[in-house]
XYZ file of C-alpha atoms in Angstrom:
560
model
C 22.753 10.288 -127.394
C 23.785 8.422 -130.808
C 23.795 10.281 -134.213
C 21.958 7.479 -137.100
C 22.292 7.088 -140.524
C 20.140 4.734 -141.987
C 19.899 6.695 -145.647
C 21.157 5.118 -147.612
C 55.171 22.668 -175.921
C 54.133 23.433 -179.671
C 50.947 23.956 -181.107
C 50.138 21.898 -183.919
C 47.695 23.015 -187.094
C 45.113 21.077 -185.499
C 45.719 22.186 -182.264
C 45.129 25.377 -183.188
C 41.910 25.080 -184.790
C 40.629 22.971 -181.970
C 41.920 25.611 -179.764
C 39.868 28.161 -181.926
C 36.563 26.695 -182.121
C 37.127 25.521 -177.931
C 33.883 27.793 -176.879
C 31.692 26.116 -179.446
C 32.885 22.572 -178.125
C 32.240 23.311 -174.612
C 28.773 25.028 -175.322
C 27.749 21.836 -177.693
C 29.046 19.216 -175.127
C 26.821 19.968 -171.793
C 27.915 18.034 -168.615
C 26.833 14.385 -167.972
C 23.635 13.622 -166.771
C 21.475 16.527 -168.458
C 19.963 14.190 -171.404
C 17.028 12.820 -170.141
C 15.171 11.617 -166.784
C 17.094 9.394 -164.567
C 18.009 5.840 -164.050
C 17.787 4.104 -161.299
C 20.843 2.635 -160.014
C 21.824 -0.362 -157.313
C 20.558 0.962 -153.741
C 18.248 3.153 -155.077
C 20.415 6.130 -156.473
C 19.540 8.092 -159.163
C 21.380 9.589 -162.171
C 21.347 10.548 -165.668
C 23.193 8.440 -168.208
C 26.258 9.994 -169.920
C 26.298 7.599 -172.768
C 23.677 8.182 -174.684
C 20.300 8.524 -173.532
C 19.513 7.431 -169.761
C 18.283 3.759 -170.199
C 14.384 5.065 -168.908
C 14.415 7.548 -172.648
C 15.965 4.467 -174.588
C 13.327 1.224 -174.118
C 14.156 -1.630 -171.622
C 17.787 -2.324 -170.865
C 19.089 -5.354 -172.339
C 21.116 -7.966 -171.076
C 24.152 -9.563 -172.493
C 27.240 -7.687 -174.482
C 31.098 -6.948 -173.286
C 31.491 -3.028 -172.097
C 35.341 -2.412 -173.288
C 36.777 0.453 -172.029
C 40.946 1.719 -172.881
C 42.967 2.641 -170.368
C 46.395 4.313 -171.144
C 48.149 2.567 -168.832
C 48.809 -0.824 -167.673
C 47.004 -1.848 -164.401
C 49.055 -3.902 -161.513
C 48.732 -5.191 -158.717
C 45.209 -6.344 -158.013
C 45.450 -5.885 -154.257
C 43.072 -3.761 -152.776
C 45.221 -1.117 -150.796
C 48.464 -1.656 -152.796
C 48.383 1.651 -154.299
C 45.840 4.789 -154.582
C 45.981 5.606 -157.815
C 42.670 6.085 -159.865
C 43.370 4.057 -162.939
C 44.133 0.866 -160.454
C 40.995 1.466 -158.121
C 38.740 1.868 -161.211
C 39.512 -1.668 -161.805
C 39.464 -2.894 -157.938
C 35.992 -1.400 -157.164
C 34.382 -3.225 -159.920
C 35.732 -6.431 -157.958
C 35.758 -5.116 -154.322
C 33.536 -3.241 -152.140
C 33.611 -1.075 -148.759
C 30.974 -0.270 -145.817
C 30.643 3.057 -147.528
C 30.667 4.071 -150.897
C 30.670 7.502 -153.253
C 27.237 8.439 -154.664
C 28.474 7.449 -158.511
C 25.482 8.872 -159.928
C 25.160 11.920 -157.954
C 25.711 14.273 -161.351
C 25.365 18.015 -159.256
C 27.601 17.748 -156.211
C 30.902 17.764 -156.887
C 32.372 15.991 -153.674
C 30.008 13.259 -153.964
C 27.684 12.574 -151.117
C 28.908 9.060 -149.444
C 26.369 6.333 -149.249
C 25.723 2.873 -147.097
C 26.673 -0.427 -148.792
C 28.153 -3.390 -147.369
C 26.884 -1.219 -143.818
C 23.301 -0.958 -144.485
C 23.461 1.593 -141.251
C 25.674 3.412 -138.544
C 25.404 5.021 -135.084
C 28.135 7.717 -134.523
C 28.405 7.995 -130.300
C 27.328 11.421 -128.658
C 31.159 11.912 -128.356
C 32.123 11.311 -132.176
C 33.854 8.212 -130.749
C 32.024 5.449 -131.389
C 30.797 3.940 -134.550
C 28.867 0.989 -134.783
C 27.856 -0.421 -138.461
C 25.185 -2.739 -139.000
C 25.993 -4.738 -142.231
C 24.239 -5.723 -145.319
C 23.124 -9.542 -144.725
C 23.067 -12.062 -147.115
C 26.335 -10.963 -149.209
C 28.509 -13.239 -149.981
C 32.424 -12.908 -151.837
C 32.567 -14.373 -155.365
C 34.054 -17.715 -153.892
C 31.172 -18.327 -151.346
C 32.565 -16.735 -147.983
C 29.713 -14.938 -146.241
C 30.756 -11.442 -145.566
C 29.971 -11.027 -141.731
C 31.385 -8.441 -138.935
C 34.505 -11.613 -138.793
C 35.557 -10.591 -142.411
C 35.559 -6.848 -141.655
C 37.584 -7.587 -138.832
C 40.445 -10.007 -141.281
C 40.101 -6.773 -143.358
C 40.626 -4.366 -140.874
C 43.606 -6.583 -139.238
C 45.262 -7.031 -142.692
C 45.610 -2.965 -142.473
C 46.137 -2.089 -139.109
C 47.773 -5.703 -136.985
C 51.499 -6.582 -137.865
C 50.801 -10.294 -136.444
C 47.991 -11.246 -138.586
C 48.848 -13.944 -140.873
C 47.414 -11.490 -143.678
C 48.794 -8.233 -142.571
C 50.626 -6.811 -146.230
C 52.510 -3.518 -145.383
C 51.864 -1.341 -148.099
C 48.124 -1.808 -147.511
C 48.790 -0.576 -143.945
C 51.033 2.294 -145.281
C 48.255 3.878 -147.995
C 45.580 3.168 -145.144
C 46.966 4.811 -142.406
C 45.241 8.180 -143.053
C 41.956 6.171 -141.946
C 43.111 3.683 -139.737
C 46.024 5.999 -137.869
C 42.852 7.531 -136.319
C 41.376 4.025 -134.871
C 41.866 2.449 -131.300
C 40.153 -0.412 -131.987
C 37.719 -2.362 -134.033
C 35.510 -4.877 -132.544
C 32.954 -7.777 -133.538
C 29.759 -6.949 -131.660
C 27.815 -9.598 -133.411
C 27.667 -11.371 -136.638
C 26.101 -8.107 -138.233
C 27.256 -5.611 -136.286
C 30.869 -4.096 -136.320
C 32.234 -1.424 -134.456
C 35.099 1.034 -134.484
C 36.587 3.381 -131.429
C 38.264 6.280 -132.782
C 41.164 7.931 -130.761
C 39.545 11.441 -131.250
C 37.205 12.438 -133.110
C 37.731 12.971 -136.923
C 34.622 15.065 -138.133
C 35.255 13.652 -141.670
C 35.580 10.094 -141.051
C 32.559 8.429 -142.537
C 33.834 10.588 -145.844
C 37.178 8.639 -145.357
C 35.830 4.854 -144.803
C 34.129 5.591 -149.174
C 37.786 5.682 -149.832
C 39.054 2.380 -152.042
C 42.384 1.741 -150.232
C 39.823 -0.028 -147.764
C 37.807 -2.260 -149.708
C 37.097 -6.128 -148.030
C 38.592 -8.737 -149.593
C 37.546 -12.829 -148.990
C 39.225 -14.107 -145.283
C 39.476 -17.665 -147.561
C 41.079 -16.132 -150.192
C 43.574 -14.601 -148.357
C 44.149 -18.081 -146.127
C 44.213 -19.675 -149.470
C 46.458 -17.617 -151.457
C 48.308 -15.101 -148.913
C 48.193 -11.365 -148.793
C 50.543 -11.370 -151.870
C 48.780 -13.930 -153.797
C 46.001 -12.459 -153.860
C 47.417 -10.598 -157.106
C 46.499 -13.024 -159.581
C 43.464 -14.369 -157.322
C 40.992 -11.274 -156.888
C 37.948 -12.328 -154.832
C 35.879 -9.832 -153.092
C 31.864 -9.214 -153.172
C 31.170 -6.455 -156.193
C 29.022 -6.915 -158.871
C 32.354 -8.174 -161.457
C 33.954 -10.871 -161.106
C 37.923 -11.820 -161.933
C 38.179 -13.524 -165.506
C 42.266 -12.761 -166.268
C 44.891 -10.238 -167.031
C 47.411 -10.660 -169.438
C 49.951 -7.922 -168.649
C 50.457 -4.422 -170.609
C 47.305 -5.801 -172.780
C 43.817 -6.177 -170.993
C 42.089 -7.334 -167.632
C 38.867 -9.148 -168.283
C 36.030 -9.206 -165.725
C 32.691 -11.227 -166.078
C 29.541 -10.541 -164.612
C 29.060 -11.597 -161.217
C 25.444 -13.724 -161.220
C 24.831 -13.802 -157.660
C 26.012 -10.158 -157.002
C 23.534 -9.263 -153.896
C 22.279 -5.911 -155.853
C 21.176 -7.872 -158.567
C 23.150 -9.272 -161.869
C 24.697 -6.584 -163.673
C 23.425 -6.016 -167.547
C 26.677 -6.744 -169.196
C 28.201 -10.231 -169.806
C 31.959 -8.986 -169.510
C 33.685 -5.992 -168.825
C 37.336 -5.537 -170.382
C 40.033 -2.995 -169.139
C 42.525 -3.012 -172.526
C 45.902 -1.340 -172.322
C 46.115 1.399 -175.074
C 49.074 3.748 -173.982
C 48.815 5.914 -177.641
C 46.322 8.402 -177.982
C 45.747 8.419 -181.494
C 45.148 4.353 -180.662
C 42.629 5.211 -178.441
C 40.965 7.123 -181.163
C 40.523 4.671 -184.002
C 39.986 2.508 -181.586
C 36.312 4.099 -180.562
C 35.514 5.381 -183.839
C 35.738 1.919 -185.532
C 34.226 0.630 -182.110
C 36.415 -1.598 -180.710
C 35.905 0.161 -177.502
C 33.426 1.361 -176.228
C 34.967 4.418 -173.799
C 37.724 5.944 -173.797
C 38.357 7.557 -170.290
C 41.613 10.220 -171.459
C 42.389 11.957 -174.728
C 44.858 14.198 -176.136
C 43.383 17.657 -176.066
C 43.740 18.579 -179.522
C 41.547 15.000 -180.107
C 38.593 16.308 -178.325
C 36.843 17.762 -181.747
C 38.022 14.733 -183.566
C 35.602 12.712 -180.630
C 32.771 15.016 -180.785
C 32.039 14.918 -184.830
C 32.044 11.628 -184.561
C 27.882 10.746 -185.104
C 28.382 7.724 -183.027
C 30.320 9.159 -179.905
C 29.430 11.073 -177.003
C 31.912 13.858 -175.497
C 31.261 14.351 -172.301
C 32.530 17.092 -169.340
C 32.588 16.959 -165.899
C 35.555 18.688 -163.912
C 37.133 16.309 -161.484
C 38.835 16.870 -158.135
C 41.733 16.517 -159.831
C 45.422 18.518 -159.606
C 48.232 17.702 -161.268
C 51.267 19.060 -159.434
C 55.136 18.373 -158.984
C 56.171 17.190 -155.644
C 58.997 19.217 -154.561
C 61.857 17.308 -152.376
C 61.625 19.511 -149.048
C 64.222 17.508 -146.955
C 67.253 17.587 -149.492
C 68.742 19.713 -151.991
C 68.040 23.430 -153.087
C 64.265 22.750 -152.864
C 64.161 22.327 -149.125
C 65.041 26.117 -149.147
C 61.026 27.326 -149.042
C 62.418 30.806 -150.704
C 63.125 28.112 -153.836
C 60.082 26.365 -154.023
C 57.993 29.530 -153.860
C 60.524 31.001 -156.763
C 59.415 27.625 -158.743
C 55.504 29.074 -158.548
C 56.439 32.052 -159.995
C 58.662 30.769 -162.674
C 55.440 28.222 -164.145
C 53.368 29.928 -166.758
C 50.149 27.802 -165.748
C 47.799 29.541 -168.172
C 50.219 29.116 -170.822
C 50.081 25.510 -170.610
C 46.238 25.191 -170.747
C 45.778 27.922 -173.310
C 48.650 26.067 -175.567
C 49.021 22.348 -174.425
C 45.845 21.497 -172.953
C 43.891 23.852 -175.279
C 41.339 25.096 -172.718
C 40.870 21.300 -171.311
C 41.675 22.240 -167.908
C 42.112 25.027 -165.547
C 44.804 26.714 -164.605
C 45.579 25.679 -160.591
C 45.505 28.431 -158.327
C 46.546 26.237 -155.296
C 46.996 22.508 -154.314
C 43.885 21.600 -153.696
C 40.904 21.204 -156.366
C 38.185 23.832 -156.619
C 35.743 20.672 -155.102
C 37.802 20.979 -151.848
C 36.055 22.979 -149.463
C 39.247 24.607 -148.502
C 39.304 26.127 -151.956
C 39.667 28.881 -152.701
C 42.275 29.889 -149.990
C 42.962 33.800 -149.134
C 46.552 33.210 -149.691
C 47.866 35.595 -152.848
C 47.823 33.326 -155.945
C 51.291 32.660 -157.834
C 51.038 34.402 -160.907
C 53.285 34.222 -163.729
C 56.736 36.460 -162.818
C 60.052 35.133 -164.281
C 61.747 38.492 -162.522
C 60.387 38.207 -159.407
C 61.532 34.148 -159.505
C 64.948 35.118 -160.449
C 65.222 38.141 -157.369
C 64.014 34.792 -155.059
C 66.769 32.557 -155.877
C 69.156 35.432 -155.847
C 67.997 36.221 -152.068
C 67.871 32.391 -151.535
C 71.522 32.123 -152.265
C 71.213 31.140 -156.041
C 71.978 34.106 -158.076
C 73.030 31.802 -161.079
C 70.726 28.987 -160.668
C 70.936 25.463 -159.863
C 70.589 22.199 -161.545
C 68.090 19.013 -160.329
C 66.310 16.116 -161.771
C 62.772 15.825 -161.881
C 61.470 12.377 -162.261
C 57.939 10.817 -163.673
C 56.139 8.148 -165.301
C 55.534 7.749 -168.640
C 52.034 8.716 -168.799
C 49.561 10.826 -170.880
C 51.126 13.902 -171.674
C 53.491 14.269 -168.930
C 56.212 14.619 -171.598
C 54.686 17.631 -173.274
C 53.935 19.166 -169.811
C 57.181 18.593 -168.390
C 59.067 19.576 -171.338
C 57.314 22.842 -170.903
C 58.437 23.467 -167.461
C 61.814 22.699 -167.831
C 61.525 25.847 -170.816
C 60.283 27.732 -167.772
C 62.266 27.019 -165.597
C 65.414 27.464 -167.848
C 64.437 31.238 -168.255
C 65.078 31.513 -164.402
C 68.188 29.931 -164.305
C 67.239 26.322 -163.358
C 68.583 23.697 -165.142
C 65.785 20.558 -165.419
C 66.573 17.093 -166.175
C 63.640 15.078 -166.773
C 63.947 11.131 -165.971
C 60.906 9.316 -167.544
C 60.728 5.834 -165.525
C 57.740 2.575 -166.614
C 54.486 4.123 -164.840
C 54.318 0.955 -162.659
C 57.492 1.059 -161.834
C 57.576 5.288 -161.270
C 54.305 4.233 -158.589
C 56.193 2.143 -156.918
C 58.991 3.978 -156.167
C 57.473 7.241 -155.658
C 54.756 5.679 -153.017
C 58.193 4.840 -150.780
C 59.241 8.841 -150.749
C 60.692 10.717 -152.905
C 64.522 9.827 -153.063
C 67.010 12.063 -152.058
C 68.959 12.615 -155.656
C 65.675 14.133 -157.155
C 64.577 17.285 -157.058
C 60.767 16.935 -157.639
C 58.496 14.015 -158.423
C 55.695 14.671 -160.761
C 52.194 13.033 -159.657
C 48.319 13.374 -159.657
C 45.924 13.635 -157.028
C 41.843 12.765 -157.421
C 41.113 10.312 -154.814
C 39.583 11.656 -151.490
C 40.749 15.605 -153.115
C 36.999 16.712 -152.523
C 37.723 16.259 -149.072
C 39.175 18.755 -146.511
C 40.858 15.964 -144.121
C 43.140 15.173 -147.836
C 44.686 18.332 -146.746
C 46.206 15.869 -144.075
C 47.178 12.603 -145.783
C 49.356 14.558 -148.292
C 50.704 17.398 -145.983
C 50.966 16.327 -142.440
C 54.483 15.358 -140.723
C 52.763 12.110 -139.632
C 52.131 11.140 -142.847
C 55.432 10.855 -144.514
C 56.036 7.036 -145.799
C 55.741 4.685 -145.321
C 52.796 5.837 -142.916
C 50.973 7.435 -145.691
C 51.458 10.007 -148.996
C 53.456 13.009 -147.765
C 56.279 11.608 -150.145
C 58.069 14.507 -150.723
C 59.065 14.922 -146.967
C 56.912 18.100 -146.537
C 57.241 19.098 -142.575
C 55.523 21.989 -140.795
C 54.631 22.145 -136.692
C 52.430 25.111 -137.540
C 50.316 23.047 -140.190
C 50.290 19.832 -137.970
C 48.908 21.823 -135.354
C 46.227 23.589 -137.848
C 45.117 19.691 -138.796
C 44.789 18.889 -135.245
C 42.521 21.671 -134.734
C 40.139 20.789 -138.122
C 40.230 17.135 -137.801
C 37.131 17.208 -135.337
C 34.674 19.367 -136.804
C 31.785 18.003 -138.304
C 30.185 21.948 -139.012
C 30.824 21.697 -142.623
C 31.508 25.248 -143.033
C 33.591 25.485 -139.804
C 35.638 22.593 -141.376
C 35.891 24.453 -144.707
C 37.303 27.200 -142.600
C 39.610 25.538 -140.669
C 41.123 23.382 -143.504
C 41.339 26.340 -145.457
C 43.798 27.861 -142.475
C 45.894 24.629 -143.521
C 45.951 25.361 -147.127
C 46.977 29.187 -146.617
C 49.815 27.586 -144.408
C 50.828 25.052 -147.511
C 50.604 27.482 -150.098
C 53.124 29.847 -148.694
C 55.515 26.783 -148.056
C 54.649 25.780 -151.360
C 56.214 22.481 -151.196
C 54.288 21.667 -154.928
C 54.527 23.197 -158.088
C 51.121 23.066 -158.757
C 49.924 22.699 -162.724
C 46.144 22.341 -163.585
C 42.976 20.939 -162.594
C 41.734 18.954 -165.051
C 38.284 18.904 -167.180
C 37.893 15.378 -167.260
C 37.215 15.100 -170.920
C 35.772 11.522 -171.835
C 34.489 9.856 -175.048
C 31.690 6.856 -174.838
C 30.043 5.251 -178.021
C 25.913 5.580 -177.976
C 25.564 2.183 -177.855
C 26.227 2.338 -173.959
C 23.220 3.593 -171.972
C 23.157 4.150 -168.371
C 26.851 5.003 -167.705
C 27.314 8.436 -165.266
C 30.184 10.376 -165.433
C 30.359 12.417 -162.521
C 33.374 14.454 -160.785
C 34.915 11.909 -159.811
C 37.232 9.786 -162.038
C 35.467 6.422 -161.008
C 32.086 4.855 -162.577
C 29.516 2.085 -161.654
C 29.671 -0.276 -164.614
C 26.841 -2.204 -162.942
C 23.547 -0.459 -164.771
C 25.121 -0.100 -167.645
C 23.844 -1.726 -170.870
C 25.095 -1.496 -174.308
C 23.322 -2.445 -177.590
C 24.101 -5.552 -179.777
């Protein structure tokens, strides 16, 4: 019997009145999606416009425009796979496309349903084995190559087979956590490709939406190599490559022949704008048109503004510190769980982030169905931190280096927790590094000579089986994103046990097993989860912001 699917810090003055009036901001500024009936989107989905009002409440959508967006970091490199971080993949999926997708217009469920798209279908095997995808025909990449079962098989090769002519080893380091559970993969016919698992992973449609895996053009890569494929993006999405001058913009155009039909907009631009108050002027005099992060005390500034949308919608998202668990006084567990107690988490939202986030009570985002675990919650206690590191052979402290990249307001934050971390004793010396550079580093392991890494997670966090691409043993790089060495037979075992349920709440109760297990290892400092706080001019119609820190730019429409 086959299972089918053929559905588709300080506070300044005006931080302080911000921080004041926050109830009255979040009360006027109701979550995407809740301004008007919905839009349809490409494959049929449906959604309510953030910007503005949904494109069915504001006449016929018009075609034609550039949709500019600011980013506050640079974006590099433009391989699909290279890296997992959201502001890169943002870019990529415009481009690039998967056999399964996120539902980017679902605006009520937070983990984001996953939906066909370059597979129109699948059959999952009686014995969660087997699955066999029937693709979407007539596709083709932006350079003319029809996409067939032969491309997803270059694609899948490029990941997962050290001989092929294409195979790029980072790619098959960040996709690992889907292909490490693969035997093989297998053209059945032109239309039809098939994968044999090596046990079953009850999650594992859920992990082929993720964007490390999105198919790139077999003649692009003969043409230009795995490598230079950088500067020559070709894959089948509705945007196609235009250019990207470095630290300043990428520029994409519409794609014409896109097989979901043409999107709206003439040109979408990604432009580099690292400074907040940048970002500002920049919207208000409408040189962009979005502005996807903000300083918190900049959120009231945003919604006065008579032309600008502020929108909320919490994201999987958890900023945490990645402790070093193989070398130094943090692989002494007693230490890391003194480090919980010493971090005054709802001081920094109440102060820093000015209610713009919530305070994290555990690795994983609220959205994860392992949330909330039944482990005790670290709560604020300087004098029980200091008795830890006393009984962990500290009495007086030690010293370490934490290291990050220079983005948002991981100064502020930082700065904070080295205050914090001072009162116990431990003496914090912050390294800012380039974010590019700080990625690529930290995506090799966290070096020995630092104590802690500072990082980020969204990307698959809705999903219990994330519990096991950041925490499991066999995950450590370059295999996949345990980079701060993290080892524990007990929790590898626990992983093995959830990985093959399908039950969703079974799953939700064995992953949240796992968590209990990480938490009282705590090899993170874990900060906040974030609101997502975003800022769109009303001259874009049809854009949905959902949980997730990614958007389809193809329905969207902006006026002259």
């Amino acid at each position: 019997m086959k299972r089918s699917t053929t559905t588709k810090a300080r506070l300044t003055r005006r931080a302080f009145l911000v921080q004041s009036s926050a109830a009255a901001l979040f009360a006027a500024c109701a979550p995407a999606g809740t301004a008007g009936p919905p839009a349809t989107a490409p494959g049929g989905a449906e959604g309510g416009a953030a910007g503005g009002a949904p494109a069915a409440a504001s006449g016929t959508p018009k075609t034609g425009g550039t949709f500019v967006y600011a980013n506050n970091v640079d974006v590099a490199p433009l391989i699909p796979g290279s890296t997992a971080t959201v502001d890169h993949q943002r870019v990529l999926s415009m481009m690039y496309e998967g056999l399964v997708t996120q539902d980017l217009h679902d605006l009520k469920d937070a983990a984001l349903p996953e939906r066909p798209w370059l597979a129109e279908s699948w059959e999952i095997s009686s014995d969660g084995l087997q699955y066999t995808f029937k693709l979407r025909q007539n596709v083709k990449f932006h350079d003319g190559t029809p996409f067939d079962a032969d491309a997803v098989k270059v694609n899948c090769e490029r990941a997962t087979l050290s001989s092929s002519p294409y195979y790029d080893k980072t790619v098959a380091g960040l996709s690992a956590k889907i292909y490490n559970y693969v035997a093989k993969g297998e053209v059945v016919d032109k239309y039809t490709w098939r994968l044999t698992l090596k046990s079953p992973v009850g999650e594992f449609i859920r992990l082929l939406a993720d964007r490390v895996i999105l198919m790139v053009s077999p003649a692009a890569l003969a043409k230009y190599g795995p490598a230079g494929i950088v500067d020559h993006p070709v894959g089948t999405g509705p945007f196609t490559f235009v250019q990207r001058v470095a630290g300043q913009r990428i520029e994409l155009a519409k794609n014409k022949d896109y097989w979901g039909g043409a999107p709206y907009v003439d040109k979408v631009i990604m432009t580099v704008i690292p400074d907040a108050q940048a970002r500002l002027a920049a919207l208000k005099s409408g040189e962009v048109d979005f502005v996807t992060a903000m300083d918190p005390d900049q959120a009231a500034i945003y919604k006065a503004d008579a032309n600008v949308n502020l929108v909320f919608n919490p994201s999987p998202m958890t900023w945490v510190w990645m402790l070093n668990c193989k070398q130094g006084p943090t692989a002494n567990k007693q230490v890391r769980e003194a480090l919980n107690y010493a971090w005054n988490r709802d001081g920094l939202v109440k102060d820093l982030l000015l209610g713009l986030a919530t305070p994290a009570i555990a690795p994983a985002a609220p959205a994860n169905p392992a949330s909330p675990p039944t482990h005790a919650q670290y709560t604020y206690d300087p004098e029980r931190a200091k008795k830890m590191l006393a009984d962990a052979g500290y009495p007086n402290g030690f010293s370490m280096t934490l290291v990050y990249g220079d983005k948002g307001l991981n100064d502020q934050v930082n700065t904070l927790l080295q205050s914090d971390f001072r009162k116990v004793g431990v003496d914090v010396k912050l390294e800012k590094m380039e974010y590019a550079a700080f990625l690529s580093m930290f995506s090799k392991g966290l070096p020995d000579q630092y104590g802690g890494g500072q990082t980020f997670w969204a990307t698959s966090a809705h999903l219990g089986q994330w519990l096991e691409t950041v925490f499991s043993s066999k995950f450590q790089p370059p295999h996949g994103n345990n980079r701060d060495w993290y080892s524990s037979s007990e929790v590898d075992r626990l992983l093995d046990e959830a990985r093959p349920i399908s039950d969703p709440k079974k799953s939700a109760d064995a992953y949240r097993k796992v968590l209990d297990v990480v938490m009282e290892d705590a090899p993170w400092v874990w900060f906040y989860h974030d609101k997502n706080p975003m800022a769109v001019r009303k001259r874009v119609h049809g854009l949905d912001i959902t949980s997730s820190q990614f958007f389809d730019l193809k329905p969207v429409w902006v006026d002259a």
